[in-house]
JSON list of C-alpha atoms in Angstrom, two decimals:
[
{"chain": "A", "resi": 246, "resn": "MET", "atom": "CA", "xyz": [189.67, 83.59, 47.79]},
{"chain": "A", "resi": 247, "resn": "PRO", "atom": "CA", "xyz": [186.99, 86.08, 48.94]},
{"chain": "A", "resi": 248, "resn": "VAL", "atom": "CA", "xyz": [187.82, 89.73, 48.38]},
{"chain": "A", "resi": 249, "resn": "ALA", "atom": "CA", "xyz": [187.91, 91.91, 51.48]},
{"chain": "A", "resi": 250, "resn": "VAL", "atom": "CA", "xyz": [185.47, 94.80, 51.72]},
{"chain": "A", "resi": 251, "resn": "PRO", "atom": "CA", "xyz": [186.32, 98.07, 53.47]},
{"chain": "A", "resi": 252, "resn": "SER", "atom": "CA", "xyz": [185.13, 97.92, 57.07]},
{"chain": "A", "resi": 253, "resn": "GLY", "atom": "CA", "xyz": [184.97, 101.70, 57.41]},
{"chain": "A", "resi": 254, "resn": "ILE", "atom": "CA", "xyz": [187.13, 101.37, 60.54]},
{"chain": "A", "resi": 255, "resn": "ASP", "atom": "CA", "xyz": [190.53, 102.90, 59.82]},
{"chain": "A", "resi": 256, "resn": "ASP", "atom": "CA", "xyz": [191.97, 101.01, 56.81]},
{"chain": "A", "resi": 257, "resn": "ILE", "atom": "CA", "xyz": [190.76, 97.57, 57.86]},
{"chain": "A", "resi": 258, "resn": "GLY", "atom": "CA", "xyz": [189.27, 95.23, 55.28]},
{"chain": "A", "resi": 259, "resn": "LEU", "atom": "CA", "xyz": [187.05, 92.27, 56.16]},
{"chain": "A", "resi": 260, "resn": "VAL", "atom": "CA", "xyz": [186.17, 89.30, 53.99]},
{"chain": "A", "resi": 261, "resn": "PRO", "atom": "CA", "xyz": [182.48, 88.29, 53.76]},
{"chain": "A", "resi": 262, "resn": "GLY", "atom": "CA", "xyz": [181.59, 85.97, 56.61]},
{"chain": "A", "resi": 263, "resn": "SER", "atom": "CA", "xyz": [183.86, 87.74, 59.10]},
{"chain": "A", "resi": 264, "resn": "HIS", "atom": "CA", "xyz": [182.76, 87.61, 62.74]},
{"chain": "A", "resi": 265, "resn": "VAL", "atom": "CA", "xyz": [184.82, 90.13, 64.68]},
{"chain": "A", "resi": 266, "resn": "CYS", "atom": "CA", "xyz": [185.08, 90.71, 68.42]},
{"chain": "A", "resi": 267, "resn": "ALA", "atom": "CA", "xyz": [185.66, 94.46, 68.75]},
{"chain": "A", "resi": 268, "resn": "PHE", "atom": "CA", "xyz": [186.92, 95.72, 72.09]},
{"chain": "A", "resi": 269, "resn": "TYR", "atom": "CA", "xyz": [186.49, 99.38, 73.04]},
{"chain": "A", "resi": 270, "resn": "ARG", "atom": "CA", "xyz": [186.48, 101.62, 76.09]},
{"chain": "A", "resi": 271, "resn": "GLY", "atom": "CA", "xyz": [183.56, 103.98, 76.67]},
{"chain": "A", "resi": 272, "resn": "ASP", "atom": "CA", "xyz": [180.83, 105.45, 74.49]},
{"chain": "A", "resi": 273, "resn": "ALA", "atom": "CA", "xyz": [183.07, 107.74, 72.43]},
{"chain": "A", "resi": 274, "resn": "ASP", "atom": "CA", "xyz": [185.27, 104.85, 71.35]},
{"chain": "A", "resi": 275, "resn": "ARG", "atom": "CA", "xyz": [182.21, 102.74, 70.49]},
{"chain": "A", "resi": 276, "resn": "ASP", "atom": "CA", "xyz": [180.65, 105.56, 68.47]},
{"chain": "A", "resi": 277, "resn": "ARG", "atom": "CA", "xyz": [183.85, 106.06, 66.49]},
{"chain": "A", "resi": 278, "resn": "LEU", "atom": "CA", "xyz": [183.80, 102.39, 65.44]},
{"chain": "A", "resi": 279, "resn": "LEU", "atom": "CA", "xyz": [180.14, 102.46, 64.49]},
{"chain": "A", "resi": 280, "resn": "THR", "atom": "CA", "xyz": [180.21, 105.72, 62.55]},
{"chain": "A", "resi": 281, "resn": "GLY", "atom": "CA", "xyz": [182.74, 104.33, 60.12]},
{"chain": "A", "resi": 282, "resn": "TYR", "atom": "CA", "xyz": [181.43, 100.79, 60.02]},
{"chain": "A", "resi": 283, "resn": "LEU", "atom": "CA", "xyz": [177.85, 101.81, 59.21]},
{"chain": "A", "resi": 284, "resn": "GLY", "atom": "CA", "xyz": [178.71, 104.37, 56.55]},
{"chain": "A", "resi": 285, "resn": "ALA", "atom": "CA", "xyz": [179.21, 102.17, 53.47]},
{"chain": "A", "resi": 286, "resn": "GLY", "atom": "CA", "xyz": [175.66, 102.04, 52.09]},
{"chain": "A", "resi": 287, "resn": "ASP", "atom": "CA", "xyz": [175.13, 98.34, 52.83]},
{"chain": "A", "resi": 288, "resn": "LYS", "atom": "CA", "xyz": [172.16, 97.08, 54.81]},
{"chain": "A", "resi": 289, "resn": "CYS", "atom": "CA", "xyz": [173.00, 97.61, 58.50]},
{"chain": "A", "resi": 290, "resn": "ILE", "atom": "CA", "xyz": [171.21, 95.66, 61.21]},
{"chain": "A", "resi": 291, "resn": "CYS", "atom": "CA", "xyz": [172.19, 96.83, 64.67]},
{"chain": "A", "resi": 292, "resn": "VAL", "atom": "CA", "xyz": [171.30, 95.90, 68.22]},
{"chain": "A", "resi": 293, "resn": "VAL", "atom": "CA", "xyz": [172.49, 98.52, 70.69]},
{"chain": "A", "resi": 294, "resn": "ASP", "atom": "CA", "xyz": [172.08, 98.56, 74.44]},
{"chain": "A", "resi": 295, "resn": "SER", "atom": "CA", "xyz": [170.23, 101.83, 74.99]},
{"chain": "A", "resi": 296, "resn": "ALA", "atom": "CA", "xyz": [167.66, 104.11, 73.40]},
{"chain": "A", "resi": 297, "resn": "TYR", "atom": "CA", "xyz": [170.26, 106.90, 73.54]},
{"chain": "A", "resi": 298, "resn": "THR", "atom": "CA", "xyz": [172.68, 104.97, 71.32]},
{"chain": "A", "resi": 299, "resn": "ALA", "atom": "CA", "xyz": [169.84, 103.94, 69.00]},
{"chain": "A", "resi": 300, "resn": "LYS", "atom": "CA", "xyz": [168.83, 107.59, 68.57]},
{"chain": "A", "resi": 301, "resn": "ARG", "atom": "CA", "xyz": [172.43, 108.55, 67.86]},
{"chain": "A", "resi": 302, "resn": "LEU", "atom": "CA", "xyz": [172.77, 105.95, 65.10]},
{"chain": "A", "resi": 303, "resn": "GLU", "atom": "CA", "xyz": [169.47, 106.89, 63.52]},
{"chain": "A", "resi": 304, "resn": "SER", "atom": "CA", "xyz": [170.55, 110.55, 63.36]},
{"chain": "A", "resi": 305, "resn": "LEU", "atom": "CA", "xyz": [173.60, 109.86, 61.21]},
{"chain": "A", "resi": 306, "resn": "PRO", "atom": "CA", "xyz": [173.63, 112.21, 58.17]},
{"chain": "A", "resi": 307, "resn": "ARG", "atom": "CA", "xyz": [171.84, 110.58, 55.24]},
{"chain": "A", "resi": 308, "resn": "SER", "atom": "CA", "xyz": [174.78, 111.37, 52.97]},
{"chain": "A", "resi": 309, "resn": "ARG", "atom": "CA", "xyz": [176.95, 109.21, 55.22]},
{"chain": "A", "resi": 310, "resn": "ALA", "atom": "CA", "xyz": [174.50, 106.43, 56.05]},
{"chain": "A", "resi": 311, "resn": "GLU", "atom": "CA", "xyz": [172.72, 106.04, 52.73]},
{"chain": "A", "resi": 312, "resn": "PRO", "atom": "CA", "xyz": [174.60, 107.24, 49.64]},
{"chain": "A", "resi": 313, "resn": "ALA", "atom": "CA", "xyz": [172.47, 108.24, 46.67]},
{"chain": "A", "resi": 314, "resn": "ALA", "atom": "CA", "xyz": [171.87, 105.43, 44.17]},
{"chain": "A", "resi": 315, "resn": "PRO", "atom": "CA", "xyz": [172.96, 105.96, 40.54]},
{"chain": "A", "resi": 316, "resn": "ARG", "atom": "CA", "xyz": [170.30, 107.75, 38.51]},
{"chain": "A", "resi": 317, "resn": "SER", "atom": "CA", "xyz": [169.61, 104.62, 36.52]},
{"chain": "A", "resi": 318, "resn": "GLN", "atom": "CA", "xyz": [168.96, 102.63, 39.69]},
{"chain": "A", "resi": 319, "resn": "GLU", "atom": "CA", "xyz": [166.24, 103.12, 42.27]},
{"chain": "A", "resi": 320, "resn": "PRO", "atom": "CA", "xyz": [167.34, 102.63, 45.90]},
{"chain": "A", "resi": 321, "resn": "PRO", "atom": "CA", "xyz": [166.02, 99.51, 47.65]},
{"chain": "A", "resi": 322, "resn": "PRO", "atom": "CA", "xyz": [162.61, 100.13, 49.24]},
{"chain": "A", "resi": 323, "resn": "GLY", "atom": "CA", "xyz": [163.68, 99.16, 52.77]},
{"chain": "A", "resi": 324, "resn": "GLY", "atom": "CA", "xyz": [165.62, 101.52, 55.03]},
{"chain": "A", "resi": 325, "resn": "GLN", "atom": "CA", "xyz": [169.38, 101.10, 55.02]},
{"chain": "A", "resi": 326, "resn": "LEU", "atom": "CA", "xyz": [169.73, 101.22, 58.81]},
{"chain": "A", "resi": 327, "resn": "ASP", "atom": "CA", "xyz": [167.69, 99.03, 61.16]},
{"chain": "A", "resi": 328, "resn": "VAL", "atom": "CA", "xyz": [168.30, 99.67, 64.87]},
{"chain": "A", "resi": 329, "resn": "HIS", "atom": "CA", "xyz": [166.94, 97.45, 67.62]},
{"chain": "A", "resi": 330, "resn": "LEU", "atom": "CA", "xyz": [167.14, 97.26, 71.42]},
{"chain": "A", "resi": 331, "resn": "PRO", "atom": "CA", "xyz": [167.83, 94.16, 73.56]},
{"chain": "A", "resi": 332, "resn": "GLU", "atom": "CA", "xyz": [164.27, 94.08, 74.85]},
{"chain": "A", "resi": 333, "resn": "SER", "atom": "CA", "xyz": [162.99, 93.13, 71.39]},
{"chain": "A", "resi": 334, "resn": "THR", "atom": "CA", "xyz": [165.97, 90.96, 70.37]},
{"chain": "A", "resi": 335, "resn": "TYR", "atom": "CA", "xyz": [168.48, 89.38, 72.75]},
{"chain": "A", "resi": 336, "resn": "LEU", "atom": "CA", "xyz": [166.14, 89.62, 75.74]},
{"chain": "A", "resi": 337, "resn": "ALA", "atom": "CA", "xyz": [162.74, 89.28, 74.07]},
{"chain": "A", "resi": 338, "resn": "GLY", "atom": "CA", "xyz": [160.33, 87.66, 76.50]},
{"chain": "A", "resi": 339, "resn": "GLY", "atom": "CA", "xyz": [162.57, 88.51, 79.43]},
{"chain": "A", "resi": 340, "resn": "GLU", "atom": "CA", "xyz": [165.24, 85.89, 78.71]},
{"chain": "A", "resi": 341, "resn": "PHE", "atom": "CA", "xyz": [168.04, 85.08, 76.30]},
{"chain": "A", "resi": 342, "resn": "THR", "atom": "CA", "xyz": [167.98, 82.05, 74.01]},
{"chain": "A", "resi": 343, "resn": "THR", "atom": "CA", "xyz": [170.55, 81.25, 71.35]},
{"chain": "A", "resi": 344, "resn": "SER", "atom": "CA", "xyz": [168.01, 79.82, 68.91]},
{"chain": "A", "resi": 345, "resn": "HIS", "atom": "CA", "xyz": [165.87, 82.97, 69.01]},
{"chain": "A", "resi": 346, "resn": "MET", "atom": "CA", "xyz": [168.80, 85.27, 68.22]},
{"chain": "A", "resi": 347, "resn": "LEU", "atom": "CA", "xyz": [170.15, 83.11, 65.42]},
{"chain": "A", "resi": 348, "resn": "ALA", "atom": "CA", "xyz": [166.66, 83.14, 63.92]},
{"chain": "A", "resi": 349, "resn": "PHE", "atom": "CA", "xyz": [166.50, 86.94, 64.34]},
{"chain": "A", "resi": 350, "resn": "TRP", "atom": "CA", "xyz": [169.69, 87.50, 62.36]},
{"chain": "A", "resi": 351, "resn": "THR", "atom": "CA", "xyz": [168.74, 84.97, 59.68]},
{"chain": "A", "resi": 352, "resn": "GLU", "atom": "CA", "xyz": [165.27, 86.43, 59.18]},
{"chain": "A", "resi": 353, "resn": "ASN", "atom": "CA", "xyz": [166.61, 89.97, 58.94]},
{"chain": "A", "resi": 354, "resn": "MET", "atom": "CA", "xyz": [169.34, 89.06, 56.46]},
{"chain": "A", "resi": 355, "resn": "ASN", "atom": "CA", "xyz": [166.80, 87.29, 54.30]},
{"chain": "A", "resi": 356, "resn": "LYS", "atom": "CA", "xyz": [164.54, 90.33, 54.54]},
{"chain": "A", "resi": 357, "resn": "ALA", "atom": "CA", "xyz": [167.41, 92.57, 53.44]},
{"chain": "A", "resi": 358, "resn": "GLU", "atom": "CA", "xyz": [167.94, 90.42, 50.36]},
{"chain": "A", "resi": 359, "resn": "ILE", "atom": "CA", "xyz": [164.26, 90.73, 49.49]},
{"chain": "A", "resi": 360, "resn": "GLU", "atom": "CA", "xyz": [164.55, 94.51, 49.89]},
{"chain": "A", "resi": 361, "resn": "GLY", "atom": "CA", "xyz": [167.31, 94.52, 47.29]},
{"chain": "A", "resi": 362, "resn": "TYR", "atom": "CA", "xyz": [170.49, 94.61, 49.38]},
{"chain": "A", "resi": 363, "resn": "SER", "atom": "CA", "xyz": [173.33, 92.31, 48.38]},
{"chain": "A", "resi": 364, "resn": "PHE", "atom": "CA", "xyz": [175.43, 92.74, 51.54]},
{"chain": "A", "resi": 365, "resn": "CYS", "atom": "CA", "xyz": [174.75, 93.23, 55.25]},
{"chain": "A", "resi": 366, "resn": "ARG", "atom": "CA", "xyz": [176.67, 94.65, 58.18]},
{"chain": "A", "resi": 367, "resn": "LEU", "atom": "CA", "xyz": [175.56, 93.36, 61.57]},
{"chain": "A", "resi": 368, "resn": "VAL", "atom": "CA", "xyz": [176.30, 94.92, 64.95]},
{"chain": "A", "resi": 369, "resn": "GLY", "atom": "CA", "xyz": [175.68, 93.58, 68.42]},
{"chain": "A", "resi": 370, "resn": "GLU", "atom": "CA", "xyz": [176.48, 95.74, 71.44]},
{"chain": "A", "resi": 371, "resn": "MET", "atom": "CA", "xyz": [176.92, 93.01, 74.03]},
{"chain": "A", "resi": 372, "resn": "THR", "atom": "CA", "xyz": [176.50, 94.85, 77.35]},
{"chain": "A", "resi": 373, "resn": "TRP", "atom": "CA", "xyz": [172.96, 93.41, 77.57]},
{"chain": "A", "resi": 374, "resn": "ALA", "atom": "CA", "xyz": [174.70, 90.23, 78.80]},
{"chain": "A", "resi": 375, "resn": "LEU", "atom": "CA", "xyz": [175.65, 92.01, 82.04]},
{"chain": "A", "resi": 376, "resn": "ARG", "atom": "CA", "xyz": [172.01, 92.12, 83.12]},
{"chain": "A", "resi": 377, "resn": "ASP", "atom": "CA", "xyz": [170.63, 89.66, 85.65]},
{"chain": "A", "resi": 378, "resn": "VAL", "atom": "CA", "xyz": [168.20, 87.81, 83.39]},
{"chain": "A", "resi": 379, "resn": "PRO", "atom": "CA", "xyz": [167.75, 84.12, 82.54]},
{"chain": "A", "resi": 380, "resn": "GLY", "atom": "CA", "xyz": [169.90, 82.76, 79.75]},
{"chain": "A", "resi": 381, "resn": "VAL", "atom": "CA", "xyz": [172.79, 85.23, 79.79]},
{"chain": "A", "resi": 382, "resn": "GLU", "atom": "CA", "xyz": [175.06, 82.39, 80.88]},
{"chain": "A", "resi": 383, "resn": "HIS", "atom": "CA", "xyz": [174.75, 81.06, 77.32]},
{"chain": "A", "resi": 384, "resn": "LEU", "atom": "CA", "xyz": [176.47, 84.12, 75.81]},
{"chain": "A", "resi": 385, "resn": "VAL", "atom": "CA", "xyz": [179.68, 82.34, 74.83]},
{"chain": "A", "resi": 386, "resn": "GLY", "atom": "CA", "xyz": [177.83, 79.39, 73.31]},
{"chain": "A", "resi": 387, "resn": "TYR", "atom": "CA", "xyz": [175.73, 81.80, 71.27]},
{"chain": "A", "resi": 388, "resn": "GLU", "atom": "CA", "xyz": [178.81, 83.59, 69.96]},
{"chain": "A", "resi": 389, "resn": "SER", "atom": "CA", "xyz": [180.22, 80.25, 68.85]},
{"chain": "A", "resi": 390, "resn": "GLU", "atom": "CA", "xyz": [177.04, 79.19, 67.05]},
{"chain": "A", "resi": 391, "resn": "LEU", "atom": "CA", "xyz": [176.80, 82.55, 65.29]},
{"chain": "A", "resi": 392, "resn": "ASN", "atom": "CA", "xyz": [179.83, 81.52, 63.23]},
{"chain": "A", "resi": 393, "resn": "ARG", "atom": "CA", "xyz": [177.68, 78.93, 61.47]},
{"chain": "A", "resi": 394, "resn": "VAL", "atom": "CA", "xyz": [175.33, 81.71, 60.32]},
{"chain": "A", "resi": 395, "resn": "THR", "atom": "CA", "xyz": [177.97, 84.21, 59.24]},
{"chain": "A", "resi": 396, "resn": "SER", "atom": "CA", "xyz": [179.80, 81.65, 57.11]},
{"chain": "A", "resi": 397, "resn": "SER", "atom": "CA", "xyz": [176.83, 81.17, 54.78]},
{"chain": "A", "resi": 398, "resn": "TYR", "atom": "CA", "xyz": [175.74, 84.79, 54.13]},
{"chain": "A", "resi": 399, "resn": "PRO", "atom": "CA", "xyz": [177.26, 87.84, 52.44]},
{"chain": "A", "resi": 400, "resn": "VAL", "atom": "CA", "xyz": [177.76, 89.61, 55.73]},
{"chain": "A", "resi": 401, "resn": "ILE", "atom": "CA", "xyz": [180.28, 90.96, 58.22]},
{"chain": "A", "resi": 402, "resn": "VAL", "atom": "CA", "xyz": [179.55, 90.99, 61.94]},
{"chain": "A", "resi": 403, "resn": "LEU", "atom": "CA", "xyz": [180.88, 93.25, 64.69]},
{"chain": "A", "resi": 404, "resn": "CYS", "atom": "CA", "xyz": [180.31, 92.22, 68.32]},
{"chain": "A", "resi": 405, "resn": "LEU", "atom": "CA", "xyz": [181.09, 95.12, 70.65]},
{"chain": "A", "resi": 406, "resn": "TYR", "atom": "CA", "xyz": [182.54, 94.53, 74.11]},
{"chain": "A", "resi": 407, "resn": "ASP", "atom": "CA", "xyz": [183.38, 97.38, 76.49]},
{"chain": "A", "resi": 408, "resn": "LEU", "atom": "CA", "xyz": [186.60, 96.46, 78.30]},
{"chain": "A", "resi": 409, "resn": "ASP", "atom": "CA", "xyz": [185.66, 98.80, 81.14]},
{"chain": "A", "resi": 410, "resn": "ARG", "atom": "CA", "xyz": [182.56, 96.72, 81.91]},
{"chain": "A", "resi": 411, "resn": "PHE", "atom": "CA", "xyz": [183.28, 93.07, 81.11]},
{"chain": "A", "resi": 412, "resn": "SER", "atom": "CA", "xyz": [185.37, 90.93, 83.43]},
{"chain": "A", "resi": 413, "resn": "GLY", "atom": "CA", "xyz": [188.61, 89.35, 82.30]},
{"chain": "A", "resi": 414, "resn": "GLU", "atom": "CA", "xyz": [187.07, 85.89, 82.54]},
{"chain": "A", "resi": 415, "resn": "ILE", "atom": "CA", "xyz": [184.27, 86.75, 80.12]},
{"chain": "A", "resi": 416, "resn": "VAL", "atom": "CA", "xyz": [186.69, 88.44, 77.74]},
{"chain": "A", "resi": 417, "resn": "VAL", "atom": "CA", "xyz": [188.95, 85.38, 77.63]},
{"chain": "A", "resi": 418, "resn": "ASN", "atom": "CA", "xyz": [186.03, 83.06, 76.88]},
{"chain": "A", "resi": 419, "resn": "VAL", "atom": "CA", "xyz": [184.46, 85.35, 74.31]},
{"chain": "A", "resi": 420, "resn": "VAL", "atom": "CA", "xyz": [187.73, 85.70, 72.41]},
{"chain": "A", "resi": 421, "resn": "LYS", "atom": "CA", "xyz": [187.75, 81.93, 71.81]},
{"chain": "A", "resi": 422, "resn": "THR", "atom": "CA", "xyz": [184.55, 82.19, 69.76]},
{"chain": "A", "resi": 423, "resn": "HIS", "atom": "CA", "xyz": [185.65, 84.92, 67.32]},
{"chain": "A", "resi": 424, "resn": "PRO", "atom": "CA", "xyz": [187.99, 84.20, 64.40]},
{"chain": "A", "resi": 425, "resn": "GLN", "atom": "CA", "xyz": [189.18, 87.82, 64.48]},
{"chain": "A", "resi": 426, "resn": "VAL", "atom": "CA", "xyz": [189.68, 90.39, 67.24]},
{"chain": "A", "resi": 427, "resn": "LEU", "atom": "CA", "xyz": [189.77, 94.16, 66.85]},
{"chain": "A", "resi": 428, "resn": "VAL", "atom": "CA", "xyz": [191.53, 96.07, 69.61]},
{"chain": "A", "resi": 429, "resn": "GLN", "atom": "CA", "xyz": [192.97, 99.60, 69.56]},
{"chain": "A", "resi": 430, "resn": "GLY", "atom": "CA", "xyz": [192.48, 99.84, 65.81]},
{"chain": "A", "resi": 431, "resn": "ILE", "atom": "CA", "xyz": [194.38, 96.63, 65.06]},
{"chain": "A", "resi": 432, "resn": "LEU", "atom": "CA", "xyz": [192.68, 93.56, 63.55]},
{"chain": "A", "resi": 433, "resn": "VAL", "atom": "CA", "xyz": [194.22, 90.30, 64.75]},
{"chain": "A", "resi": 434, "resn": "GLU", "atom": "CA", "xyz": [193.68, 86.83, 63.31]},
{"chain": "A", "resi": 435, "resn": "ASN", "atom": "CA", "xyz": [192.83, 85.01, 66.51]},
{"chain": "A", "resi": 436, "resn": "PRO", "atom": "CA", "xyz": [195.11, 82.04, 67.26]},
{"chain": "A", "resi": 437, "resn": "TYR", "atom": "CA", "xyz": [192.86, 81.06, 70.19]},
{"chain": "A", "resi": 438, "resn": "TYR", "atom": "CA", "xyz": [189.71, 80.73, 68.10]},
{"chain": "A", "resi": 439, "resn": "ILE", "atom": "CA", "xyz": [187.77, 77.48, 68.55]},
{"chain": "A", "resi": 440, "resn": "GLY", "atom": "CA", "xyz": [185.26, 76.49, 65.84]},
{"chain": "A", "resi": 441, "resn": "PRO", "atom": "CA", "xyz": [181.66, 75.76, 66.87]},
{"chain": "A", "resi": 442, "resn": "ASP", "atom": "CA", "xyz": [181.97, 71.97, 66.55]},
{"chain": "A", "resi": 443, "resn": "GLU", "atom": "CA", "xyz": [185.10, 71.88, 68.69]},
{"chain": "A", "resi": 444, "resn": "PHE", "atom": "CA", "xyz": [183.61, 74.37, 71.12]},
{"chain": "A", "resi": 445, "resn": "LEU", "atom": "CA", "xyz": [180.49, 72.26, 71.51]},
{"chain": "A", "resi": 446, "resn": "LYS", "atom": "CA", "xyz": [182.61, 69.20, 72.29]},
{"chain": "A", "resi": 447, "resn": "SER", "atom": "CA", "xyz": [184.65, 71.07, 74.88]},
{"chain": "A", "resi": 448, "resn": "ALA", "atom": "CA", "xyz": [181.53, 72.54, 76.48]},
{"chain": "A", "resi": 449, "resn": "SER", "atom": "CA", "xyz": [179.91, 69.10, 76.70]},
{"chain": "A", "resi": 450, "resn": "ALA", "atom": "CA", "xyz": [183.04, 67.67, 78.28]}
]
């Protein structure tokens, strides 16, 4: 059975392949989750919804974000923290497509391995999906398909949803596509989770 790794969020451990739906309220709550989650020295690939948040993540103290390597080991050549905005990821080209984003994550995880990292932490701040742009209606389907990617890489994934901004209908549907849900500091094994094959069948029906 896979061994859980510390998530950096309270005392929560996550097994490799975990795809977690993390609910929060407001910027301060989001920043608390990210500060701990991104402080373990693994490769961190983040998509956040504003330049302000990106700047905040990039200004984390180096001692927290990138621990010194042992003297006998040189640190990987690539930076530990990669921060992106929706305009170059989820909404590249002015629209959202599931295939593009799955390719984005896959390419960046493969790049991290080439750089010398053995484990990745992914973050997606999902408020981009509230914008009026083509393709955002495929959000839930994308979240379902992402499970196929996470299951085959040494990675944990945190999808951030602000409960003050997303409607109850979206929240209910999004929950179905995440095996685990994090809310108010408690990690819950999701009994309502639907695997991607089953989800695809239900969506087609």
